[in-house]
PDB file of C-alpha atoms and ligand atoms in Angstrom:
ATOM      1  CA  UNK A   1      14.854  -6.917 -11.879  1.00  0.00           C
ATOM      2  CA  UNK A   2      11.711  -5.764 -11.810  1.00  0.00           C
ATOM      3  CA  UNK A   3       9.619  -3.909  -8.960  1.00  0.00           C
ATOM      4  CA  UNK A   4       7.174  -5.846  -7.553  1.00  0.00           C
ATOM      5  CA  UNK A   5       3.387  -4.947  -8.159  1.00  0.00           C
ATOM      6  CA  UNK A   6       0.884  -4.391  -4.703  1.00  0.00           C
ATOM      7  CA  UNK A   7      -2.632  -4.473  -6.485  1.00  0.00           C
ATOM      8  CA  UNK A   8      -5.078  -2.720  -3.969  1.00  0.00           C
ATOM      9  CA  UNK A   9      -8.325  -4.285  -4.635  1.00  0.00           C
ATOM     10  CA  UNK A  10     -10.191  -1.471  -1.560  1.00  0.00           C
ATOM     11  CA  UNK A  11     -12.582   0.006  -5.033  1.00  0.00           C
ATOM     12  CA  UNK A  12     -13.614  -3.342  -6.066  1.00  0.00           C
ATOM     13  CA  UNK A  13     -15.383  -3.736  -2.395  1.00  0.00           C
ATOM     14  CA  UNK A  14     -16.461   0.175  -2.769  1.00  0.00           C
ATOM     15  CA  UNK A  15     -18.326  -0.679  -6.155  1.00  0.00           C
ATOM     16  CA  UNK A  16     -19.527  -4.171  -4.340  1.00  0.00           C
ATOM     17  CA  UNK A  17     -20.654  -2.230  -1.438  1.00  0.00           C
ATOM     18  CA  UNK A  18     -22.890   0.434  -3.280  1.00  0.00           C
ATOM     19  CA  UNK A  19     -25.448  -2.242  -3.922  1.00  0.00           C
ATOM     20  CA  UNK A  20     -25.128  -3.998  -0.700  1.00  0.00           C
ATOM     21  CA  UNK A  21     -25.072  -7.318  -3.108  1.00  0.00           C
ATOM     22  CA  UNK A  22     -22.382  -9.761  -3.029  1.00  0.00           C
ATOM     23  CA  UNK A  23     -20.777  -8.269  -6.733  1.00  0.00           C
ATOM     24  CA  UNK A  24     -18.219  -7.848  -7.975  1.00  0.00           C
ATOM     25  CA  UNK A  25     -16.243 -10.550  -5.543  1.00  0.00           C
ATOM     26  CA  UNK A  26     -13.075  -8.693  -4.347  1.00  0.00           C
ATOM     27  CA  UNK A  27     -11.886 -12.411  -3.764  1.00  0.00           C
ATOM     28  CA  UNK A  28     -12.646 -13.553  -7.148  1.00  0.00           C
ATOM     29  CA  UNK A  29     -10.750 -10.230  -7.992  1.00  0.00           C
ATOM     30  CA  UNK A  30      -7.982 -11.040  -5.820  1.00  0.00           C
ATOM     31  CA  UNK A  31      -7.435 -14.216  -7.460  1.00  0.00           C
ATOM     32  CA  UNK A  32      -7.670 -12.821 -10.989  1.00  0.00           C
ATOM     33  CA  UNK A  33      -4.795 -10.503 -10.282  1.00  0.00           C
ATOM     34  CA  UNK A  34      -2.638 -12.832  -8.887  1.00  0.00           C
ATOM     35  CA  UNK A  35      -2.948 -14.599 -11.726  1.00  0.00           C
ATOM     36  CA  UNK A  36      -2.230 -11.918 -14.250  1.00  0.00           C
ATOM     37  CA  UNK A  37       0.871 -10.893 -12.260  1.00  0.00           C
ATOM     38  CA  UNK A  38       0.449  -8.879  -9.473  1.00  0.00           C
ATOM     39  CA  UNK A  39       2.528  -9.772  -6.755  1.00  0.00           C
ATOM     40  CA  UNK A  40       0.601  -9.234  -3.769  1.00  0.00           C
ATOM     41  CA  UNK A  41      -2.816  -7.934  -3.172  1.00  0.00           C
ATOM     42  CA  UNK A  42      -3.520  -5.295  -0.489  1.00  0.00           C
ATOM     43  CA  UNK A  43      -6.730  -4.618   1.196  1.00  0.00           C
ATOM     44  CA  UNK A  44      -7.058  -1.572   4.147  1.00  0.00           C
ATOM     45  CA  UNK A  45     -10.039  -2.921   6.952  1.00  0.00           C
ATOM     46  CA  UNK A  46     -10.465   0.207   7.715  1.00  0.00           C
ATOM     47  CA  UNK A  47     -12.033   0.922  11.154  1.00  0.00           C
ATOM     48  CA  UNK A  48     -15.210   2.266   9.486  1.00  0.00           C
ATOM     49  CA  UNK A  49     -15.394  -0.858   7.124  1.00  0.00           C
ATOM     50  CA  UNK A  50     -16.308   1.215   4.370  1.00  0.00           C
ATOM     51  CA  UNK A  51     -15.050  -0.933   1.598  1.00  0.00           C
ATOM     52  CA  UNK A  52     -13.026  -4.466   2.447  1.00  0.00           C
ATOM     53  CA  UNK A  53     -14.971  -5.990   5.061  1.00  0.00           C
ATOM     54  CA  UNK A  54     -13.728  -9.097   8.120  1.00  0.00           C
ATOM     55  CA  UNK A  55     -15.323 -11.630   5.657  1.00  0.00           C
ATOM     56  CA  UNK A  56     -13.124 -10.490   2.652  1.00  0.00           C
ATOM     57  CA  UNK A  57     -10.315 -10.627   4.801  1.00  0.00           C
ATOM     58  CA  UNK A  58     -10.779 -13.901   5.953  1.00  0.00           C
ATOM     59  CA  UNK A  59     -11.758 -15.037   2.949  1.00  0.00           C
ATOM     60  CA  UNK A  60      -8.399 -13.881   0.903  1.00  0.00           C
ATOM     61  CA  UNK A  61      -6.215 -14.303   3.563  1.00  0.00           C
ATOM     62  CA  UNK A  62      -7.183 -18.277   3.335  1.00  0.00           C
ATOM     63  CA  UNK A  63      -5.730 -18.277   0.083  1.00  0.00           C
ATOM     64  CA  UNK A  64      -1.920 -18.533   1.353  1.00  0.00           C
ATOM     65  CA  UNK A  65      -0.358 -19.113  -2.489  1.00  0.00           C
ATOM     66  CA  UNK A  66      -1.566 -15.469  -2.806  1.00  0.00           C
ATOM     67  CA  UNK A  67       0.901 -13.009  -1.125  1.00  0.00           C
ATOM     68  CA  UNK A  68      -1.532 -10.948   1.117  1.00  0.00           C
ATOM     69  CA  UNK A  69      -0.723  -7.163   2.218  1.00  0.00           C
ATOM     70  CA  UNK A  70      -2.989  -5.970   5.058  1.00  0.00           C
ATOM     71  CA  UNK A  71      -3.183  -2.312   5.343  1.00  0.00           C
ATOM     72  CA  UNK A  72      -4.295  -1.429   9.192  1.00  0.00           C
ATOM     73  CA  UNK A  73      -4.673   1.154  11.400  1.00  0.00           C
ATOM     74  CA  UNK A  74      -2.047   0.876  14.570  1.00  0.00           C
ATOM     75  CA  UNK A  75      -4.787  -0.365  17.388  1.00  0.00           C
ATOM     76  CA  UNK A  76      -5.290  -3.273  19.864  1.00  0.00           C
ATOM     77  CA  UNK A  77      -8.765  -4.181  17.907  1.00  0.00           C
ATOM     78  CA  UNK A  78      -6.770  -4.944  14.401  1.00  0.00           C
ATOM     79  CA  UNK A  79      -3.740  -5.741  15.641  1.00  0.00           C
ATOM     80  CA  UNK A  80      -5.651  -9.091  16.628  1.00  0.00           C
ATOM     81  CA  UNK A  81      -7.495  -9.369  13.785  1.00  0.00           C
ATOM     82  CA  UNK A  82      -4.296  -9.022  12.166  1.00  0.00           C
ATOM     83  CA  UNK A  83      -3.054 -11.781  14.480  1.00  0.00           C
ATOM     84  CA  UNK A  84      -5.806 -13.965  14.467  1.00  0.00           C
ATOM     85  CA  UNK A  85      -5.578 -13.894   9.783  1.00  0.00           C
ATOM     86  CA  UNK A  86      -2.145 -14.101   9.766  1.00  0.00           C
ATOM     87  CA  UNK A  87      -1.503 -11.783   6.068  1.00  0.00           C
ATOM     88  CA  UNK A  88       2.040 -12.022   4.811  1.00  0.00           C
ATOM     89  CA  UNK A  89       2.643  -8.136   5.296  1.00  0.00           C
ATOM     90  CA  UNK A  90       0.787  -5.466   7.375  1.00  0.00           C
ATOM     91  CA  UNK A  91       1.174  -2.218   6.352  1.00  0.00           C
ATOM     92  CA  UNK A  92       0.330   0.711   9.014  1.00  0.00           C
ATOM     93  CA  UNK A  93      -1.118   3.469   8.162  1.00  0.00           C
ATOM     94  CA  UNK A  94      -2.974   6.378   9.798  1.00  0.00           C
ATOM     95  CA  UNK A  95      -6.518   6.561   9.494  1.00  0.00           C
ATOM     96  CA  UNK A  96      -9.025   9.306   9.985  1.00  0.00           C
ATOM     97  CA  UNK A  97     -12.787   8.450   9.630  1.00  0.00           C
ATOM     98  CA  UNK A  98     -13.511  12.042   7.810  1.00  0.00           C
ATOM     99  CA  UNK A  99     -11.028  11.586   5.279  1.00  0.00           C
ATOM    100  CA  UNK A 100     -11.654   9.942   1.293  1.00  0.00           C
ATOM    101  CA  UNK A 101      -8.674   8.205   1.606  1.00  0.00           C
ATOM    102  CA  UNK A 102      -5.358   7.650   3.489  1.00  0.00           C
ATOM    103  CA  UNK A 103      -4.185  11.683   3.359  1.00  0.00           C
ATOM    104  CA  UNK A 104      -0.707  11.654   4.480  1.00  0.00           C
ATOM    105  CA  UNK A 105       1.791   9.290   6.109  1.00  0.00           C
ATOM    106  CA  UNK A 106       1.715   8.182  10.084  1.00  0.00           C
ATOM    107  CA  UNK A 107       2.864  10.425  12.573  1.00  0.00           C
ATOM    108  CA  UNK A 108       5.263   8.569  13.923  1.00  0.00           C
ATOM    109  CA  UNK A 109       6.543  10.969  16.970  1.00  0.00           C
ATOM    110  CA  UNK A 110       2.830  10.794  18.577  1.00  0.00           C
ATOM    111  CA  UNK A 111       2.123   7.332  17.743  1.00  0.00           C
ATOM    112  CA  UNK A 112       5.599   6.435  19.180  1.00  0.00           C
ATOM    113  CA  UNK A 113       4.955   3.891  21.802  1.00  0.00           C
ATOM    114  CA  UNK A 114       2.144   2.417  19.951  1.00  0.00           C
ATOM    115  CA  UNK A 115       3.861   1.358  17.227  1.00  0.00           C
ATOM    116  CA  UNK A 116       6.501   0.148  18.694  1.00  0.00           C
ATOM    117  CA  UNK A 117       4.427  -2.708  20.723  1.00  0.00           C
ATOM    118  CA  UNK A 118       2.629  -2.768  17.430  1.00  0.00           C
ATOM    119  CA  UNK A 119       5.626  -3.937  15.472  1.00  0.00           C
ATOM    120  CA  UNK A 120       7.358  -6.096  18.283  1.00  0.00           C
ATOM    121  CA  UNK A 121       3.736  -8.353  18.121  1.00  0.00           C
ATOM    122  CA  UNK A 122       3.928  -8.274  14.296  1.00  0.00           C
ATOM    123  CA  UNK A 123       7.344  -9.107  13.833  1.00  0.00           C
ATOM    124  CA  UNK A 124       6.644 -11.723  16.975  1.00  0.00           C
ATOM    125  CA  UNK A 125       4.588 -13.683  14.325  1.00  0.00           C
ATOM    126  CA  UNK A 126       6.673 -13.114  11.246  1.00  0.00           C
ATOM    127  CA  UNK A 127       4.820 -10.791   9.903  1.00  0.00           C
ATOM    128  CA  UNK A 128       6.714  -8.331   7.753  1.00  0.00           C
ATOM    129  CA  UNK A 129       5.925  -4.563   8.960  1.00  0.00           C
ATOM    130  CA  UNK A 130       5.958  -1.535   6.662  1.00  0.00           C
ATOM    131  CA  UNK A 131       5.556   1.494   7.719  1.00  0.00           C
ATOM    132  CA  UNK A 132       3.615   4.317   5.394  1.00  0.00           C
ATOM    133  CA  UNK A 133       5.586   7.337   6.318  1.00  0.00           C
ATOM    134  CA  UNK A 134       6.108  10.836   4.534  1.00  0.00           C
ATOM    135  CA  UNK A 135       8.656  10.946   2.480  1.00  0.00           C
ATOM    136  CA  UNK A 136      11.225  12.582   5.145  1.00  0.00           C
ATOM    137  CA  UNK A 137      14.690  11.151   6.290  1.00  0.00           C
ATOM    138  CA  UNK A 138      13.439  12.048  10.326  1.00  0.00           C
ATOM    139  CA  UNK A 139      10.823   9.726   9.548  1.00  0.00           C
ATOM    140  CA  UNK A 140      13.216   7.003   7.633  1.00  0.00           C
ATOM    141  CA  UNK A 141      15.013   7.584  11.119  1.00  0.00           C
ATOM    142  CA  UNK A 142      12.388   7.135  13.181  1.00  0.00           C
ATOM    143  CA  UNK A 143      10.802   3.757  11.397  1.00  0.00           C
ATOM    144  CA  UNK A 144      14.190   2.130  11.267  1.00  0.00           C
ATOM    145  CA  UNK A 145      14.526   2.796  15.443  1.00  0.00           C
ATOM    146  CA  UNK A 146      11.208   1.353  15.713  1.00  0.00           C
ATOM    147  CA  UNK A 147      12.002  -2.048  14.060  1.00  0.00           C
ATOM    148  CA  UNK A 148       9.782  -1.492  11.079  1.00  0.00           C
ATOM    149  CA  UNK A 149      11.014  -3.954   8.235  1.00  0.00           C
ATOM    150  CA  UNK A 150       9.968  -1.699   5.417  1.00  0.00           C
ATOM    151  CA  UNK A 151       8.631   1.814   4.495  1.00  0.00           C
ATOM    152  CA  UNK A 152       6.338   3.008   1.986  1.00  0.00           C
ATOM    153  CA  UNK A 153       6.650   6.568   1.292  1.00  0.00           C
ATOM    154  CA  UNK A 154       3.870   8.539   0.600  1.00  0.00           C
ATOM    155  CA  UNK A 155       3.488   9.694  -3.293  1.00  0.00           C
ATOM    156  CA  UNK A 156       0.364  11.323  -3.083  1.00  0.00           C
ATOM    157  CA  UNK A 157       1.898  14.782  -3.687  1.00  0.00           C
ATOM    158  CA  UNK A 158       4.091  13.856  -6.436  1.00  0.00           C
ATOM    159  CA  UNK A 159       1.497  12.302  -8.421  1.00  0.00           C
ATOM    160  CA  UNK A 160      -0.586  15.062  -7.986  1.00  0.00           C
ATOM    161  CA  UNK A 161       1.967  17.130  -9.393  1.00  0.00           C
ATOM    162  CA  UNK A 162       2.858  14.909 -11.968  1.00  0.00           C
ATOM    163  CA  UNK A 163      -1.101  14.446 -13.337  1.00  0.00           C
ATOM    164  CA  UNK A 164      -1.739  18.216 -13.236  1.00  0.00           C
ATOM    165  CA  UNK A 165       1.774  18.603 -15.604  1.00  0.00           C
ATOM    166  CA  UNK A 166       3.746  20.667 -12.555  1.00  0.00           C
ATOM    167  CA  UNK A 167       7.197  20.603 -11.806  1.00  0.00           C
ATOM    168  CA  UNK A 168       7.431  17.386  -9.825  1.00  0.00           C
ATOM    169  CA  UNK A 169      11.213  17.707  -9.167  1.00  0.00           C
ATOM    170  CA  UNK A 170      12.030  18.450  -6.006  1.00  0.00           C
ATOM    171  CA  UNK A 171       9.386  15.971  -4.859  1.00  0.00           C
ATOM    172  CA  UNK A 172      11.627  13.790  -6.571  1.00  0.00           C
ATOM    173  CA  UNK A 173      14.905  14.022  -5.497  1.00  0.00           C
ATOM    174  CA  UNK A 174      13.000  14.266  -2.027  1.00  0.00           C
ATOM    175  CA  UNK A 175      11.411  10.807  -2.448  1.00  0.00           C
ATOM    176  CA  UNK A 176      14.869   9.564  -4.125  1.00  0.00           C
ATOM    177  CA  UNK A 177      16.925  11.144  -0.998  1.00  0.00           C
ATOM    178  CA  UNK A 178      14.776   8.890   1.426  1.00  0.00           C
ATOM    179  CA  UNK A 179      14.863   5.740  -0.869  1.00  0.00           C
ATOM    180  CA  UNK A 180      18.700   5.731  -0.543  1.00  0.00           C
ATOM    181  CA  UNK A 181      18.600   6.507   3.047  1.00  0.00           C
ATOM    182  CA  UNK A 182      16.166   3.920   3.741  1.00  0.00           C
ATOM    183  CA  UNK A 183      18.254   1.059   1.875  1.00  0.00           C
ATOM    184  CA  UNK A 184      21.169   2.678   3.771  1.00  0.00           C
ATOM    185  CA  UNK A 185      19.581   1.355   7.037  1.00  0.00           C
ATOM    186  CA  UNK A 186      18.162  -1.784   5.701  1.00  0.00           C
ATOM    187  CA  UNK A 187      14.778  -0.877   5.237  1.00  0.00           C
ATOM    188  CA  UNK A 188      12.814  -2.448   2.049  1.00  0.00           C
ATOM    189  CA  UNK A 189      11.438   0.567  -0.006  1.00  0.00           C
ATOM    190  CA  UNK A 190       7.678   1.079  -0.984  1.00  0.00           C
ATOM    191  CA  UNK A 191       5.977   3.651  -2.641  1.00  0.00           C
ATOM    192  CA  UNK A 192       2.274   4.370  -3.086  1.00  0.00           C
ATOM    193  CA  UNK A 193      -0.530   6.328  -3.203  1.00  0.00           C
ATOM    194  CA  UNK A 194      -2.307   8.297  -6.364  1.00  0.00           C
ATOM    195  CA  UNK A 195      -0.001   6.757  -8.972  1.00  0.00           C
ATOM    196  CA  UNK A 196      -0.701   5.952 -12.407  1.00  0.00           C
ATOM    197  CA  UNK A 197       1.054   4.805 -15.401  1.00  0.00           C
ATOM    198  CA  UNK A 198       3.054   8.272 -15.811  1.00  0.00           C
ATOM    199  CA  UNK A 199       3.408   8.363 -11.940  1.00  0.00           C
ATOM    200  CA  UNK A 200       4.771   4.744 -11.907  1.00  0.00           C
ATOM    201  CA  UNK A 201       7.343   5.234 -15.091  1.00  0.00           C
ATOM    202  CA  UNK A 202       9.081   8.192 -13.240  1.00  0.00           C
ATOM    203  CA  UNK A 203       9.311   6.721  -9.761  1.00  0.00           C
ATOM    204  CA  UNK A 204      10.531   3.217 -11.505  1.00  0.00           C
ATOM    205  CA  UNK A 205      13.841   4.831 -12.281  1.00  0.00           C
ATOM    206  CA  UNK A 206      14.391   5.272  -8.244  1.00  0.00           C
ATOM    207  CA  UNK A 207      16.442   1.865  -8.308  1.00  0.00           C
ATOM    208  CA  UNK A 208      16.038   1.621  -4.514  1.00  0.00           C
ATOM    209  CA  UNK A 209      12.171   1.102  -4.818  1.00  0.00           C
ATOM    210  CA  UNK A 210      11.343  -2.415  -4.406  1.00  0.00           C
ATOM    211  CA  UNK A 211       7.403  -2.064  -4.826  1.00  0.00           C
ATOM    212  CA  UNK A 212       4.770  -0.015  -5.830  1.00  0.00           C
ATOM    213  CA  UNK A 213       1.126  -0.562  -4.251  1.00  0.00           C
ATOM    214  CA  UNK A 214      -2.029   0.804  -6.509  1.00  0.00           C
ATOM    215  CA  UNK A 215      -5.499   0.954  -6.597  1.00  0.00           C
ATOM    216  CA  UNK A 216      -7.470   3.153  -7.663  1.00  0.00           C
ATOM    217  CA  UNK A 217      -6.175   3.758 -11.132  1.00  0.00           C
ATOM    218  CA  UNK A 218      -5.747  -0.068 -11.549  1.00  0.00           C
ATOM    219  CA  UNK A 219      -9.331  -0.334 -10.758  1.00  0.00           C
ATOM    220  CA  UNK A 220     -10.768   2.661 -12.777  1.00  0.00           C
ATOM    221  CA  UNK A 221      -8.305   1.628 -15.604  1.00  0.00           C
ATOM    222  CA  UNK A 222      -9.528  -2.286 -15.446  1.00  0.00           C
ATOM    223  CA  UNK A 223     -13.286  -0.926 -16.346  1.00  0.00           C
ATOM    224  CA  UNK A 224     -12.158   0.752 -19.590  1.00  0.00           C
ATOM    225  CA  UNK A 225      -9.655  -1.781 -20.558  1.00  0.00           C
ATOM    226  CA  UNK A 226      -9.796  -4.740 -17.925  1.00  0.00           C
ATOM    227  CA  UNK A 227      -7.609  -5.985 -15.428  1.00  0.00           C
ATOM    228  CA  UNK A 228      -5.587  -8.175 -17.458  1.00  0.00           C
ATOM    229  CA  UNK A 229      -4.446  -5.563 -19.871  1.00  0.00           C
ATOM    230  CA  UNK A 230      -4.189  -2.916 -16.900  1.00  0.00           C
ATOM    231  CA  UNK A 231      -2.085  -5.342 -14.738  1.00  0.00           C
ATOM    232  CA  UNK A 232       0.280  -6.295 -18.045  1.00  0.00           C
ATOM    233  CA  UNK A 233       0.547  -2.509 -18.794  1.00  0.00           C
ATOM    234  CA  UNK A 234       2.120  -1.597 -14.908  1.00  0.00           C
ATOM    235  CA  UNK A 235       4.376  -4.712 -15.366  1.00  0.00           C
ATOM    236  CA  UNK A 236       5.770  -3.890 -18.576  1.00  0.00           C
ATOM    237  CA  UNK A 237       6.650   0.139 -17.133  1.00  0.00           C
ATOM    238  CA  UNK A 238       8.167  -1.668 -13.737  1.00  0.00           C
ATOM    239  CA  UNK A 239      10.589  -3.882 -15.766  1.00  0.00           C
ATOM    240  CA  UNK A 240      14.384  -2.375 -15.373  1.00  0.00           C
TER     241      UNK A 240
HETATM  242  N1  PXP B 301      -0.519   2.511  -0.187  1.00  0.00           N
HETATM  243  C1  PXP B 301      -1.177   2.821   0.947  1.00  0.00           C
HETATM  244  C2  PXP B 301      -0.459   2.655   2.236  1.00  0.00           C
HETATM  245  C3  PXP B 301      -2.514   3.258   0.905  1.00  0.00           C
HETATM  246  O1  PXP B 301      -3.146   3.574   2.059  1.00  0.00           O
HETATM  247  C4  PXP B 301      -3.166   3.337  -0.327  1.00  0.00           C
HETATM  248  C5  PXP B 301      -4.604   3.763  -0.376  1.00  0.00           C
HETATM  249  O2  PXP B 301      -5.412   2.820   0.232  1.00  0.00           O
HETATM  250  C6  PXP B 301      -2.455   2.976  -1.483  1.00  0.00           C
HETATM  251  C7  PXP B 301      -1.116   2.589  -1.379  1.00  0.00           C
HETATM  252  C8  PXP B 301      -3.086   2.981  -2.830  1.00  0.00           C
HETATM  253  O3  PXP B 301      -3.468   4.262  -3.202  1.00  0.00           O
HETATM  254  P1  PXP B 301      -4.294   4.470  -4.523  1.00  0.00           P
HETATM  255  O4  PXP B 301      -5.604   3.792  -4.348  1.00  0.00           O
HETATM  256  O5  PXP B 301      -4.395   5.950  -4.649  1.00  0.00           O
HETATM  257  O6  PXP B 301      -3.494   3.849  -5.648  1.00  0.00           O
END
């Protein structure tokens, strides 16, 4: 079985955005990776709306044959919007307006209580929660007691690792340690964050990983070689 590809199409809205024109379409982008196998598409409104704007999510989230992952801060202001769009999956992550991108999984000891109300609405309306967590069994612990459906561990570090040819290891078996643990409590396994083909092939032999969620390279990749050829190339390395 193979894992199941998350195409982040954020960078498609960045590019978009830098012209303050309506090109390229993350919707028509959306659509185009369905199509050549992703799985899902996942878009992050961030609170700053620096890339994916409310109009792109309405606009994909309309599309309901396309499986739609909404990445969100934890907050009264997109849990409605949330609400109000209905996407398949929210995933929560932490947000920080200062930072490039999402730096490190949630805290989930502050953020206790709001998560939990968080993920009572969500799962309320059937939407399936994930929760983007460091890759630590406290926090597989903690997600699991707050009703969470699914965690995605963080891989920025070991990707990081793995691109600048370090020892990657231990990162590993850490990230393989809370995979198991995770499926032993029910949880569905994600993973995401900095990967790439290399990153992907080694963290596709963790058999307890049910999907992978990727943007960046996908998109840089798809201008060199396109998204059809990109997409194909991820599928092929997440067949097992
Ligand atoms: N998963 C989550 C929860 C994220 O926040 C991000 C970044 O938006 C990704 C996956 C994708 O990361 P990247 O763009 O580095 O592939």
């Amino acid at each position: 079985m193979s894992i199941r590809l998350g195409v982040n199409i954020d960078h498609v809205a960045t590019i978009r955005n830098a012209r303050g024109e309506k090109h390229p379409d993350p919707l028509s982008v959306a659509k185009k990776a369905f199509s050549y196998g992703a799985d899902s598409i996942t878009i992050h409104l961030r609170e700053d709306r620096r890339h994916i704007n409310d109009k792109d999510l309405k606009l994909i989230s309309s599309i309901k044959s396309i499986p739609l992952n909404l990445e969100m801060a934890s907050n009264s202001q997109m849990l409605k919007i949330a609400i109000k769009h209905k996407p398949n999956f929210v995933c929560i992550v932490p947000e920080k307006r200062t930072e490039i991108t999402t730096e490190g999984g949630l805290n989930l000891k502050k953020n206790n209580n709001k998560l939990k109300k968080t993920i009572l609405t969500l799962n309320k309306y059937n939407i399936r929660t994930s929760l983007f967590i460091n890759p630590t069994k406290q926090d597989v612990k903690i997600s699991k007691l707050l009703n969470a459906k699914c965690v995605e561990l963080h891989t920025g570090a070991i990707s990081n690792k793995i691109k600048k040819n370090k020892e990657y290891i231990n990162y590993f078996k850490k990230i393989k340690n809370c995979a198991k643990f995770a499926k032993s409590l029910g949880l569905e396994v994600h993973a995401g964050h900095g990967m790439d083909y290399k990153t992907a092939k080694i963290l596709s032999k963790i058999k307890e990983i049910q999907e992978f969620n990727i943007g960046h390279f996908i998109i840089g990749e798809s201008i060199i070689f396109g998204l059809k050829k990109t997409i194909n190339q991820f599928k092929k390395i997440l067949k097992r």
